[in-house]
Structures are given as C-alpha cells and as structure tokens.
Short mmCIF file of C-alpha atoms in Angstrom, two decimals:
data_model
loop_
_atom_site.label_atom_id
_atom_site.label_comp_id
_atom_site.label_asym_id
_atom_site.label_seq_id
_atom_site.Cartn_x
_atom_site.Cartn_y
_atom_site.Cartn_z
CA MET U 1011 0.00 0.00 0.00
CA THR U 1012 1.51 3.26 -1.08
CA ARG U 1013 1.52 6.20 1.21
CA SER U 1014 0.26 9.41 -0.27
CA THR U 1015 2.12 12.56 0.58
CA SER U 1016 0.29 15.85 0.77
CA VAL U 1017 1.92 18.97 -0.55
CA PRO U 1018 1.50 21.96 1.76
CA ARG U 1019 -0.85 24.54 0.29
CA LYS U 1020 0.80 27.84 -0.54
CA GLN U 1021 -0.08 30.55 1.94
CA THR U 1022 -1.94 33.33 0.14
CA THR U 1023 -2.95 35.57 3.03
CA PRO U 1024 -1.18 38.93 3.09
CA PRO U 1025 1.48 39.44 5.73
CA ALA U 1026 0.31 40.96 8.99
CA PRO U 1027 1.04 44.64 9.59
CA GLN U 1028 4.44 45.20 11.12
CA PRO U 1029 4.04 46.24 14.76
CA HIS U 1030 7.22 48.24 15.38
CA GLY U 1031 9.45 50.79 13.72
CA SER U 1032 11.83 53.66 14.39
CA ALA U 1033 11.37 57.41 14.38
CA GLY U 1034 13.96 57.65 11.59
CA GLU U 1035 11.96 55.27 9.43
CA VAL U 1036 8.80 57.33 10.05
CA PHE U 1037 10.62 60.58 9.25
CA ARG U 1038 11.92 59.27 5.92
CA ALA U 1039 8.51 57.92 4.88
CA PHE U 1040 6.70 61.15 5.72
CA LEU U 1041 9.37 63.40 4.22
CA LYS U 1042 8.74 61.66 0.91
CA LEU U 1043 5.02 62.29 1.38
CA GLY U 1044 5.58 65.90 2.44
CA LEU U 1045 7.53 66.58 -0.76
CA THR U 1046 5.09 64.90 -3.14
CA SER U 1047 1.58 65.07 -1.63
CA PHE U 1048 -0.23 67.64 -3.76
CA GLY U 1049 -3.99 68.01 -3.98
CA GLY U 1050 -5.38 68.69 -0.51
CA PRO U 1051 -6.41 66.53 2.45
CA ILE U 1052 -8.48 63.94 0.56
CA ALA U 1053 -5.59 63.33 -1.82
CA HIS U 1054 -3.19 63.14 1.15
CA LEU U 1055 -5.24 60.35 2.69
CA GLY U 1056 -4.97 58.45 -0.59
CA TYR U 1057 -1.20 58.90 -0.63
CA PHE U 1058 -0.99 57.66 2.97
CA ARG U 1059 -3.01 54.57 2.15
CA GLU U 1060 -0.91 53.74 -0.90
CA GLU U 1061 2.44 54.26 0.82
CA LEU U 1062 1.83 53.10 4.40
CA VAL U 1063 -1.06 50.62 4.23
CA LEU U 1064 -0.58 48.92 0.87
CA ARG U 1065 3.17 49.23 0.28
CA ARG U 1066 4.77 49.34 3.74
CA LYS U 1067 1.93 47.49 5.54
CA TRP U 1068 2.20 49.48 8.76
CA LEU U 1069 -1.46 48.72 9.53
CA ASP U 1070 -4.44 47.04 7.89
CA GLU U 1071 -7.27 48.59 5.88
CA ALA U 1072 -9.85 48.39 8.69
CA ALA U 1073 -7.63 50.15 11.20
CA TYR U 1074 -6.71 52.84 8.66
CA ALA U 1075 -10.37 53.44 7.72
CA ASP U 1076 -11.38 53.90 11.34
CA LEU U 1077 -8.46 56.21 12.01
CA VAL U 1078 -9.53 58.37 9.06
CA ALA U 1079 -13.11 58.45 10.39
CA LEU U 1080 -11.89 59.65 13.78
CA CYS U 1081 -9.75 62.45 12.31
CA GLN U 1082 -12.53 63.64 10.01
CA PHE U 1083 -14.86 63.80 12.99
CA LEU U 1084 -12.52 65.99 15.08
CA PRO U 1085 -11.68 69.66 14.53
CA GLY U 1086 -8.30 70.22 12.95
CA PRO U 1087 -6.37 69.21 9.81
CA ALA U 1088 -7.55 65.65 9.11
CA SER U 1089 -4.61 64.51 6.97
CA SER U 1090 -2.02 65.83 9.43
CA GLN U 1091 -3.88 64.20 12.32
CA VAL U 1092 -3.92 60.87 10.47
CA GLY U 1093 -0.20 61.21 9.78
CA PHE U 1094 0.52 62.06 13.41
CA ALA U 1095 -1.48 59.02 14.57
CA LEU U 1096 0.27 56.74 12.09
CA GLY U 1097 3.64 57.89 13.40
CA LEU U 1098 2.42 57.33 16.96
CA MET U 1099 1.24 53.81 16.15
CA ARG U 1100 4.46 52.98 14.33
CA ALA U 1101 7.13 54.38 16.65
CA GLY U 1102 5.51 56.00 19.70
CA PRO U 1103 5.68 59.70 20.60
CA LEU U 1104 8.96 60.26 18.74
CA GLY U 1105 7.42 58.67 15.67
CA ALA U 1106 4.41 60.99 15.92
CA LEU U 1107 6.69 64.04 16.14
CA ALA U 1108 8.79 62.75 13.23
CA ALA U 1109 5.69 62.22 11.06
CA TRP U 1110 4.30 65.70 11.75
CA THR U 1111 7.65 67.44 11.22
CA ALA U 1112 8.52 65.65 7.98
CA PHE U 1113 5.08 66.08 6.45
CA THR U 1114 4.72 69.75 7.45
CA LEU U 1115 8.21 71.22 7.04
CA PRO U 1116 8.61 71.23 3.21
CA SER U 1117 5.49 73.31 2.50
CA ALA U 1118 6.07 75.55 5.54
CA LEU U 1119 9.59 76.42 4.35
CA LEU U 1120 8.37 77.15 0.82
CA LEU U 1121 5.66 79.48 2.09
CA VAL U 1122 8.03 81.30 4.45
CA ALA U 1123 10.40 81.79 1.50
CA PHE U 1124 7.49 83.23 -0.50
CA ALA U 1125 6.65 85.60 2.36
CA LEU U 1126 10.25 86.82 2.65
CA SER U 1127 10.55 87.37 -1.11
CA ALA U 1128 7.49 89.67 -1.26
CA PRO U 1129 9.60 92.78 -2.17
CA LEU U 1130 10.59 91.05 -5.43
CA PHE U 1131 6.97 91.26 -6.65
CA ALA U 1132 6.75 95.07 -6.83
CA ASP U 1133 6.91 95.37 -10.64
CA PRO U 1134 3.81 94.91 -12.88
CA LEU U 1135 4.62 91.26 -13.66
CA GLY U 1136 5.11 90.49 -9.98
CA GLN U 1137 1.89 92.25 -9.05
CA GLY U 1138 0.13 90.32 -11.79
CA LEU U 1139 1.44 87.06 -10.34
CA VAL U 1140 0.15 88.01 -6.90
CA SER U 1141 -3.20 88.95 -8.45
CA GLY U 1142 -3.32 85.54 -10.14
CA LEU U 1143 -2.73 83.80 -6.83
CA LYS U 1144 -5.63 85.72 -5.34
CA LEU U 1145 -7.86 84.72 -8.26
CA VAL U 1146 -7.05 81.03 -7.98
CA ALA U 1147 -8.11 81.23 -4.34
CA VAL U 1148 -11.57 82.29 -5.59
CA ALA U 1149 -11.80 79.22 -7.84
CA ILE U 1150 -10.45 76.75 -5.30
CA ILE U 1151 -12.73 77.91 -2.49
CA ALA U 1152 -15.77 77.93 -4.80
CA HIS U 1153 -14.89 74.36 -5.78
CA ALA U 1154 -14.58 73.39 -2.12
CA VAL U 1155 -17.92 74.98 -1.24
CA LEU U 1156 -19.64 73.13 -4.09
CA GLY U 1157 -18.20 69.75 -3.10
CA MET U 1158 -18.86 70.20 0.61
CA ALA U 1159 -22.44 71.38 -0.03
CA LYS U 1160 -23.21 68.23 -2.01
CA ALA U 1161 -21.80 65.97 0.72
CA LEU U 1162 -22.81 67.82 3.89
CA CYS U 1163 -26.06 69.61 2.94
CA PRO U 1164 -28.07 66.97 1.08
CA ASP U 1165 -31.47 68.02 2.47
CA ARG U 1166 -33.43 71.20 3.11
CA GLU U 1167 -32.77 71.22 6.86
CA ARG U 1168 -29.01 71.27 6.47
CA ALA U 1169 -29.16 73.64 3.50
CA THR U 1170 -31.12 76.03 5.72
CA LEU U 1171 -28.54 75.68 8.49
CA ALA U 1172 -25.79 76.50 5.98
CA PHE U 1173 -27.69 79.61 4.86
CA ALA U 1174 -28.27 80.71 8.45
CA ALA U 1175 -24.58 80.29 9.31
CA ALA U 1176 -23.57 82.31 6.24
CA ALA U 1177 -26.02 85.07 7.18
CA ILE U 1178 -24.71 85.23 10.74
CA VAL U 1179 -21.04 85.61 9.77
CA LEU U 1180 -21.79 88.06 6.96
CA LEU U 1181 -23.96 90.31 9.12
CA VAL U 1182 -22.06 89.97 12.42
CA ALA U 1183 -18.31 90.49 12.10
CA GLY U 1184 -15.69 88.71 14.19
CA PRO U 1185 -14.62 85.18 15.12
CA LEU U 1186 -17.25 84.88 17.85
CA ALA U 1187 -19.96 84.95 15.19
CA GLN U 1188 -18.41 81.90 13.54
CA VAL U 1189 -18.18 80.02 16.84
CA ALA U 1190 -21.80 80.91 17.63
CA ALA U 1191 -22.96 79.75 14.19
CA ILE U 1192 -21.26 76.36 14.55
CA ALA U 1193 -22.48 75.86 18.13
CA LEU U 1194 -26.06 76.84 17.24
CA ALA U 1195 -26.10 74.52 14.23
CA ALA U 1196 -24.77 71.64 16.32
CA LEU U 1197 -27.52 72.26 18.89
CA ILE U 1198 -30.19 72.34 16.17
CA GLY U 1199 -28.76 69.17 14.64
CA LEU U 1200 -29.01 67.49 18.02
CA THR U 1201 -32.59 68.73 18.52
CA LEU U 1202 -33.74 67.63 15.06
CA LYS U 1203 -31.77 64.36 15.28
CA LEU U 1204 -30.30 65.02 11.86
CA PRO U 1205 -29.09 61.93 9.98
CA GLU U 1206 -25.49 61.58 8.94
CA SER U 1207 -24.38 62.22 5.39
CA ALA U 1208 -23.82 59.16 3.20
CA PRO U 1209 -19.98 59.27 3.55
CA ALA U 1210 -20.28 59.50 7.33
CA ARG U 1211 -22.70 56.56 7.45
CA ALA U 1212 -20.29 54.52 5.36
CA ARG U 1213 -17.47 55.29 7.77
CA ALA U 1214 -19.61 54.51 10.79
CA SER U 1215 -20.62 51.12 9.34
CA ARG U 1216 -17.02 49.94 9.22
CA PRO U 1217 -15.80 47.69 12.02
CA PRO U 1218 -14.20 49.57 14.93
CA ILE U 1219 -10.47 49.90 15.21
CA SER U 1220 -8.91 46.79 16.71
CA ARG U 1221 -7.61 46.65 20.25
CA ALA U 1222 -4.20 45.75 18.87
CA SER U 1223 -4.10 48.95 16.82
CA VAL U 1224 -5.17 51.06 19.79
CA SER U 1225 -2.54 49.51 22.03
CA ARG U 1226 0.11 50.18 19.41
CA ALA U 1227 -0.80 53.86 19.58
CA SER U 1228 0.41 53.78 23.21
CA VAL U 1229 -2.21 56.23 24.48
CA SER U 1230 -3.58 55.48 27.92
CA ARG U 1231 -6.84 56.90 29.22
CA THR U 1232 -4.85 59.04 31.67
CA ALA U 1233 -2.73 60.51 28.88
CA GLY U 1234 -5.86 61.12 26.85
CA LEU U 1235 -7.54 63.00 29.71
CA VAL U 1236 -4.40 65.10 30.24
CA CYS U 1237 -4.36 66.10 26.56
CA LEU U 1238 -8.07 66.97 26.61
CA ALA U 1239 -7.58 69.07 29.73
CA LEU U 1240 -4.60 70.85 28.17
CA PHE U 1241 -6.65 71.57 25.03
CA PHE U 1242 -9.36 73.35 27.03
CA VAL U 1243 -6.91 75.07 29.39
CA LEU U 1244 -5.12 76.66 26.43
CA LEU U 1245 -8.36 77.53 24.65
CA VAL U 1246 -9.63 79.42 27.70
CA GLY U 1247 -6.34 80.42 29.27
CA LEU U 1248 -4.59 82.07 26.30
CA PRO U 1249 -7.17 84.89 25.94
CA LEU U 1250 -7.05 85.46 29.70
CA ALA U 1251 -3.24 85.56 29.64
CA GLN U 1252 -3.38 88.07 26.80
CA LEU U 1253 -5.66 90.29 28.87
CA ALA U 1254 -3.39 90.00 31.92
CA ALA U 1255 -0.09 90.56 30.11
CA PRO U 1256 -0.70 91.87 26.58
CA SER U 1257 1.91 91.13 23.93
CA GLN U 1258 1.74 90.67 20.19
CA ALA U 1259 3.40 87.25 20.32
CA LEU U 1260 0.87 86.01 22.86
CA ALA U 1261 -1.96 87.49 20.77
CA VAL U 1262 -0.69 85.61 17.70
CA LEU U 1263 -0.41 82.38 19.71
CA ASP U 1264 -3.99 82.82 20.95
CA ALA U 1265 -5.40 83.69 17.50
CA PHE U 1266 -3.83 80.76 15.67
CA TYR U 1267 -4.57 78.27 18.45
CA ARG U 1268 -8.23 79.30 18.46
CA ALA U 1269 -8.44 79.02 14.67
CA GLY U 1270 -6.95 75.53 14.77
CA ALA U 1271 -9.33 74.48 17.53
CA LEU U 1272 -12.48 75.46 15.62
CA VAL U 1273 -11.81 74.11 12.13
CA PHE U 1274 -14.47 71.55 11.21
CA GLY U 1275 -14.78 70.10 7.74
CA GLY U 1276 -11.35 70.42 6.12
CA GLY U 1277 -8.41 72.72 5.62
CA HIS U 1278 -10.24 75.30 3.51
CA VAL U 1279 -12.45 76.18 6.47
CA VAL U 1280 -9.43 77.69 8.22
CA LEU U 1281 -9.57 80.59 5.74
CA PRO U 1282 -12.51 82.51 7.29
CA LEU U 1283 -11.25 81.81 10.81
CA LEU U 1284 -7.78 83.16 10.06
CA GLU U 1285 -9.16 86.08 8.07
CA ALA U 1286 -11.23 87.12 11.07
CA GLU U 1287 -8.14 86.93 13.29
CA VAL U 1288 -5.36 88.47 11.19
CA VAL U 1289 -7.02 90.68 8.56
CA SER U 1290 -9.74 92.20 10.71
CA SER U 1291 -7.13 92.96 13.38
CA GLY U 1292 -4.94 94.78 10.87
CA TRP U 1293 -1.96 92.42 11.21
CA VAL U 1294 -2.09 91.42 7.53
CA GLY U 1295 -3.65 93.19 4.55
CA ALA U 1296 -6.40 91.42 2.61
CA GLU U 1297 -4.35 91.29 -0.61
CA THR U 1298 -1.30 89.85 1.18
CA PHE U 1299 -3.54 87.32 2.91
CA LEU U 1300 -5.12 86.06 -0.32
CA ALA U 1301 -1.81 85.98 -2.21
CA GLY U 1302 -0.38 83.67 0.45
CA TYR U 1303 -3.49 81.49 0.38
CA GLY U 1304 -3.13 81.14 -3.37
CA ALA U 1305 0.54 80.22 -3.00
CA ALA U 1306 -0.41 77.59 -0.41
CA GLN U 1307 -2.36 75.77 -3.14
CA ALA U 1308 0.79 75.32 -5.21
CA VAL U 1309 2.91 73.56 -2.60
CA PRO U 1310 2.66 69.97 -1.35
CA GLY U 1311 1.68 69.03 2.18
CA PRO U 1312 -1.05 70.30 4.52
CA LEU U 1313 -2.93 73.53 3.82
CA PHE U 1314 -2.50 74.53 7.47
CA THR U 1315 1.10 75.52 6.68
CA PHE U 1316 -0.50 78.72 5.37
CA ALA U 1317 -0.11 79.74 9.02
CA ALA U 1318 3.68 79.81 8.58
CA TYR U 1319 3.30 82.36 5.77
CA LEU U 1320 1.02 84.53 7.90
CA GLY U 1321 3.33 84.31 10.90
CA ALA U 1322 6.21 85.48 8.73
CA VAL U 1323 4.37 88.51 7.28
CA ILE U 1324 2.83 89.66 10.58
CA ALA U 1325 6.26 91.12 11.40
CA LEU U 1326 6.63 90.29 15.08
CA PRO U 1327 9.50 92.05 16.89
CA GLN U 1328 11.18 88.64 17.31
CA GLY U 1329 11.48 88.24 13.52
CA ALA U 1330 9.78 86.48 10.62
CA VAL U 1331 11.17 83.02 11.35
CA PHE U 1332 9.98 83.17 14.97
CA GLY U 1333 6.55 84.36 13.85
CA ALA U 1334 6.28 81.57 11.30
CA ALA U 1335 7.24 78.89 13.83
CA LEU U 1336 4.90 80.29 16.48
CA ALA U 1337 1.89 80.43 14.15
CA LEU U 1338 2.64 77.00 12.68
CA VAL U 1339 2.85 75.23 16.04
CA ALA U 1340 -0.15 77.13 17.42
CA ILE U 1341 -2.51 76.17 14.60
CA PHE U 1342 -1.60 72.47 14.61
CA LEU U 1343 -1.43 72.00 18.39
CA PRO U 1344 -5.17 71.90 19.26
CA GLY U 1345 -6.00 69.29 16.63
CA LEU U 1346 -3.16 67.04 17.75
CA LEU U 1347 -4.10 67.41 21.42
CA LEU U 1348 -7.70 66.48 20.61
CA LEU U 1349 -6.61 63.48 18.58
CA VAL U 1350 -4.46 62.03 21.37
CA GLY U 1351 -7.13 62.91 23.93
CA VAL U 1352 -10.01 61.24 22.11
CA LEU U 1353 -8.20 58.17 20.73
CA PRO U 1354 -8.63 56.00 23.88
CA PHE U 1355 -12.37 56.79 24.04
CA TRP U 1356 -13.26 56.79 20.34
CA GLN U 1357 -14.88 53.36 20.12
CA ALA U 1358 -17.50 54.18 22.74
CA PHE U 1359 -18.12 57.76 21.61
CA ARG U 1360 -18.58 57.05 17.89
CA ALA U 1361 -21.61 54.84 18.61
CA ARG U 1362 -23.56 57.64 20.34
CA PRO U 1363 -26.37 58.96 18.09
CA PHE U 1364 -26.27 62.43 19.72
CA ALA U 1365 -22.66 62.92 18.63
CA ARG U 1366 -23.42 62.13 15.01
CA ALA U 1367 -26.50 64.36 14.95
CA ALA U 1368 -24.62 67.32 16.43
CA MET U 1369 -21.79 66.91 13.94
CA ALA U 1370 -24.25 66.79 11.04
CA GLY U 1371 -25.51 70.23 12.09
CA ALA U 1372 -22.01 71.61 12.70
CA ASN U 1373 -20.79 70.41 9.30
CA ALA U 1374 -23.72 72.14 7.58
CA ALA U 1375 -22.76 75.40 9.33
CA VAL U 1376 -19.18 74.98 8.12
CA VAL U 1377 -20.43 74.99 4.51
CA GLY U 1378 -22.24 78.26 5.12
CA ILE U 1379 -19.24 79.88 6.80
CA LEU U 1380 -16.97 78.92 3.92
CA GLY U 1381 -19.55 80.20 1.45
CA ALA U 1382 -19.62 83.54 3.26
CA ALA U 1383 -15.82 83.71 3.11
CA LEU U 1384 -15.99 83.05 -0.63
CA TYR U 1385 -17.87 86.33 -0.99
CA ASP U 1386 -16.00 88.39 1.62
CA PRO U 1387 -13.01 88.70 1.67
CA VAL U 1388 -12.08 86.34 -1.18
CA PHE U 1389 -14.21 87.54 -4.11
CA THR U 1390 -14.49 91.18 -3.08
CA SER U 1391 -10.72 91.52 -2.66
CA ALA U 1392 -9.58 89.52 -5.69
CA VAL U 1393 -12.03 90.31 -8.50
CA THR U 1394 -12.28 93.93 -9.59
CA THR U 1395 -12.23 93.73 -13.42
CA PRO U 1396 -13.92 91.58 -16.11
CA ALA U 1397 -10.53 90.10 -17.08
CA GLN U 1398 -9.92 88.95 -13.49
CA PHE U 1399 -13.38 87.40 -13.25
CA THR U 1400 -12.78 85.58 -16.55
CA LEU U 1401 -9.52 84.14 -15.26
CA ALA U 1402 -11.09 83.04 -11.97
CA LEU U 1403 -13.94 81.39 -13.90
CA ALA U 1404 -11.44 79.57 -16.14
CA CYS U 1405 -9.70 78.16 -13.09
CA PHE U 1406 -13.03 77.06 -11.63
CA VAL U 1407 -13.88 75.19 -14.85
CA LEU U 1408 -10.46 73.54 -14.79
CA LEU U 1409 -11.10 72.26 -11.28
CA THR U 1410 -14.72 71.19 -11.68
CA ALA U 1411 -15.19 70.10 -15.31
CA TRP U 1412 -11.65 69.03 -16.21
CA LYS U 1413 -10.79 67.65 -12.75
CA ALA U 1414 -7.38 69.33 -12.88
CA PRO U 1415 -5.25 69.22 -9.71
CA PRO U 1416 -5.00 72.52 -7.80
CA TRP U 1417 -1.38 73.15 -8.80
CA VAL U 1418 -2.43 73.27 -12.48
CA ALA U 1419 -5.02 75.93 -11.67
CA VAL U 1420 -2.36 77.86 -9.72
CA LEU U 1421 -0.02 77.74 -12.71
CA VAL U 1422 -2.73 78.95 -15.11
CA ALA U 1423 -3.78 81.73 -12.72
CA GLY U 1424 -0.20 82.86 -12.16
CA LEU U 1425 0.55 83.08 -15.88
CA GLY U 1426 -2.82 84.68 -16.61
CA GLY U 1427 -2.33 87.23 -13.85
CA MET U 1428 1.09 88.17 -15.24
CA LEU U 1429 -0.42 88.66 -18.69
CA ILE U 1430 -3.16 90.88 -17.23
CA GLY U 1431 -0.54 92.82 -15.26
CA ALA U 1432 1.63 93.33 -18.35
CA ALA U 1433 -1.37 94.53 -20.34
#
C-alpha cells in the first residue's frame, strides 16, 4: 500500500502589519510624502493609504479606515492628524513628532520663503502674479464649497442651516460669530436628530479599530484625559493671559490656536477663521492674505502651513522666522491634542447617536461659513475687473469640469495674472 504525501498549500494571506518601527523610518517615509503630496487633504489620505497601508503594511485597511473616520470627525487638519497618529502607532511619541515634522516642514519652508521674497513682486509682472494667486483662491474655495455642499447639505434642513450660518457671519463680524454659528447649528442638529451624510454613514458602518491597533498607539486613558484638559486650558487660558499681560506674540499664539481648535470640515475652512483673526485685526492686509493662500495651493503638504506664511508677514518684533514657527505650532497643536485625547475613548463615543446628529448640524454650518468667506473677503478683494473674473472662472472650470489638480489651476492663474498685469 503506497503512502500518499500531501503537498502543503501555498499561503496566500497577506502578511500581517508590522508592529514596530523607528522614528527615523517614520521621518523618511513622511518626508517623501511631504515633498510629493499635492492636492489637498483627501488626496493626502490616498497617498498615505498607498504608501503606508498597501506598500509598507504598517497597519491594515480596517484600522486605517477607522483612524480616518476619527480624524474627520474631530476639529483640525484631518490629513495631518492621520499622519501624526500613524507615526504614533508605528514608533511611539517620537514617531508621531517625526511624522508631523517631515510632512509639514517642506510646505512651511516654501511658504516662508514666499513671504520673505514679497519685495521682489513690486513690478507689474510680480503684481500680476500676486493677483493671479488671489484669483485662484476664488476658484479653489468655490470648488470646495460646491463639493462640501453636495456631501454635507443633502437636504433642506441642512441647506437652511448653511444659509443661516452664512447670514450670521456676513452680518455679524468677528470670530465669535463663527463660533456661535457652529455651536447653534450643532444644537439644532441634536434637537432635530439630523441623519449623517452618506460618507459619514459609510465610515460609521465599518468595524471599529482593533484593540491591537489602539494599544500600538500607546495612548492610555490618563494621557488622553491630560491632553483633553490641556486643550481646554489653552483655549480658555490664552485669551485670559493676553488680557493680563498683553503682547503681540501672545496674541498671535492665541489667534492661531483658536483658529486651529475650531476648524471643522477640512483645511479650507481655516480661511474665514484666520481672516477674522489676522485681517480684521490689521496684522495682515487682505491682498497679502489672499496671495499667500493662493501660493499655499501650489505647494505639497497640509494647507494649514499657510499659518507659517502669515506668521512670517505679521512682522513680530522677534522676527519672521519666529513668527512663522509660532503660528505654525499654534494652529496644529489643538487638533493634535484632541486626537491624542479622544483616541482611547473613540470606540464608545462614535456609537452615540447624539454625537453624530450634532456633527451633522455643525458640518452644515461649516459649509455656510466657507460660502460667506468666498464672498467676503475672497471675491471682493480679488475680483475687480472683467478680465480677473474671466480668469477666476477659467480656473473654476479647470477644477470642476476638467478635474485638474489645484497646482495646475495655480499655474494657469499665475501666468494669466502676469499677462493681465503686463497689459
């Protein structure tokens, strides 16, 4: 009787995510992303998935999807928060710092260089280039408003909330009006028990992040509570400190921290918050503000690095580099504190219907606030002639109909603005 031998079946399951790494490895991976990630936060999340989930296998798809859902729920720059969390999960606190630094630094340095080279743009061609950057901001923000309205205001209740928020911030000046609009919309969303948008429901239906992934993030409940407490202490304490011991540096720290703490719905929403803080206060002129925002569309990395440009042009007594670093850290800090603070409690919180209803209302208000900013200061400051409106409209068509990446629209606007300036 012959003995049959069985051949072992080839293992086809993908390798498990690697559980450990070094801060140097994280820095190199995110520096590559910081130098090449064009296209805004949604595109950044796609780059992260391709590089870190599919190619490097730092974590699995389910864990990555839930991490993205968490960061889109919280105030702050979603792509930077995801990157920070990925660094934390890969190599602990040093890995988190390495990920944030490597992803943020390239665009921040480019924008500071643009701010310091402003005197070179005094001739007609240079002024035309700056005008073009202001015009592309009109097109990009209009495109953002359109996309966000479709996703976040799909019914008449949320469309009405968006209109009400826009009316409030247009008729009542100042950052407090924006905070009040978001808080009121969240309260109405909670009262009406608004349903989530379709993308949010899809994220909520995914399985929760695994215990293994949470443990790899090395965030205890105690550390989370400390970060949450620090977030609120700074949010309340910085304005009080400014009243007790006024200084321009402390005022800048307070303004940028508050803007970073109240950004719901994506990086573009930081525009009206920062405009209320730095333009209304007289620190930065409206034209300088919009030129920097346009330039921020042409560089890779997170849109929040626009803060580095503003910090450099505010002209603090300590110098442009100090101002850029202060504004940059201040605007990112609240979102990162919230992320670390909420991470240990996310699984329980995400299942609460009241949280989802309140966020549905708040997100609708965000659309209205951004729409109001599209009119004032963006459109009113950038478009003053038929030729400028034509160029802004061309960039909008490029973004919406031709699906061109933002840097292409920036290039077209810059060249078009120079031609208008020369003429």
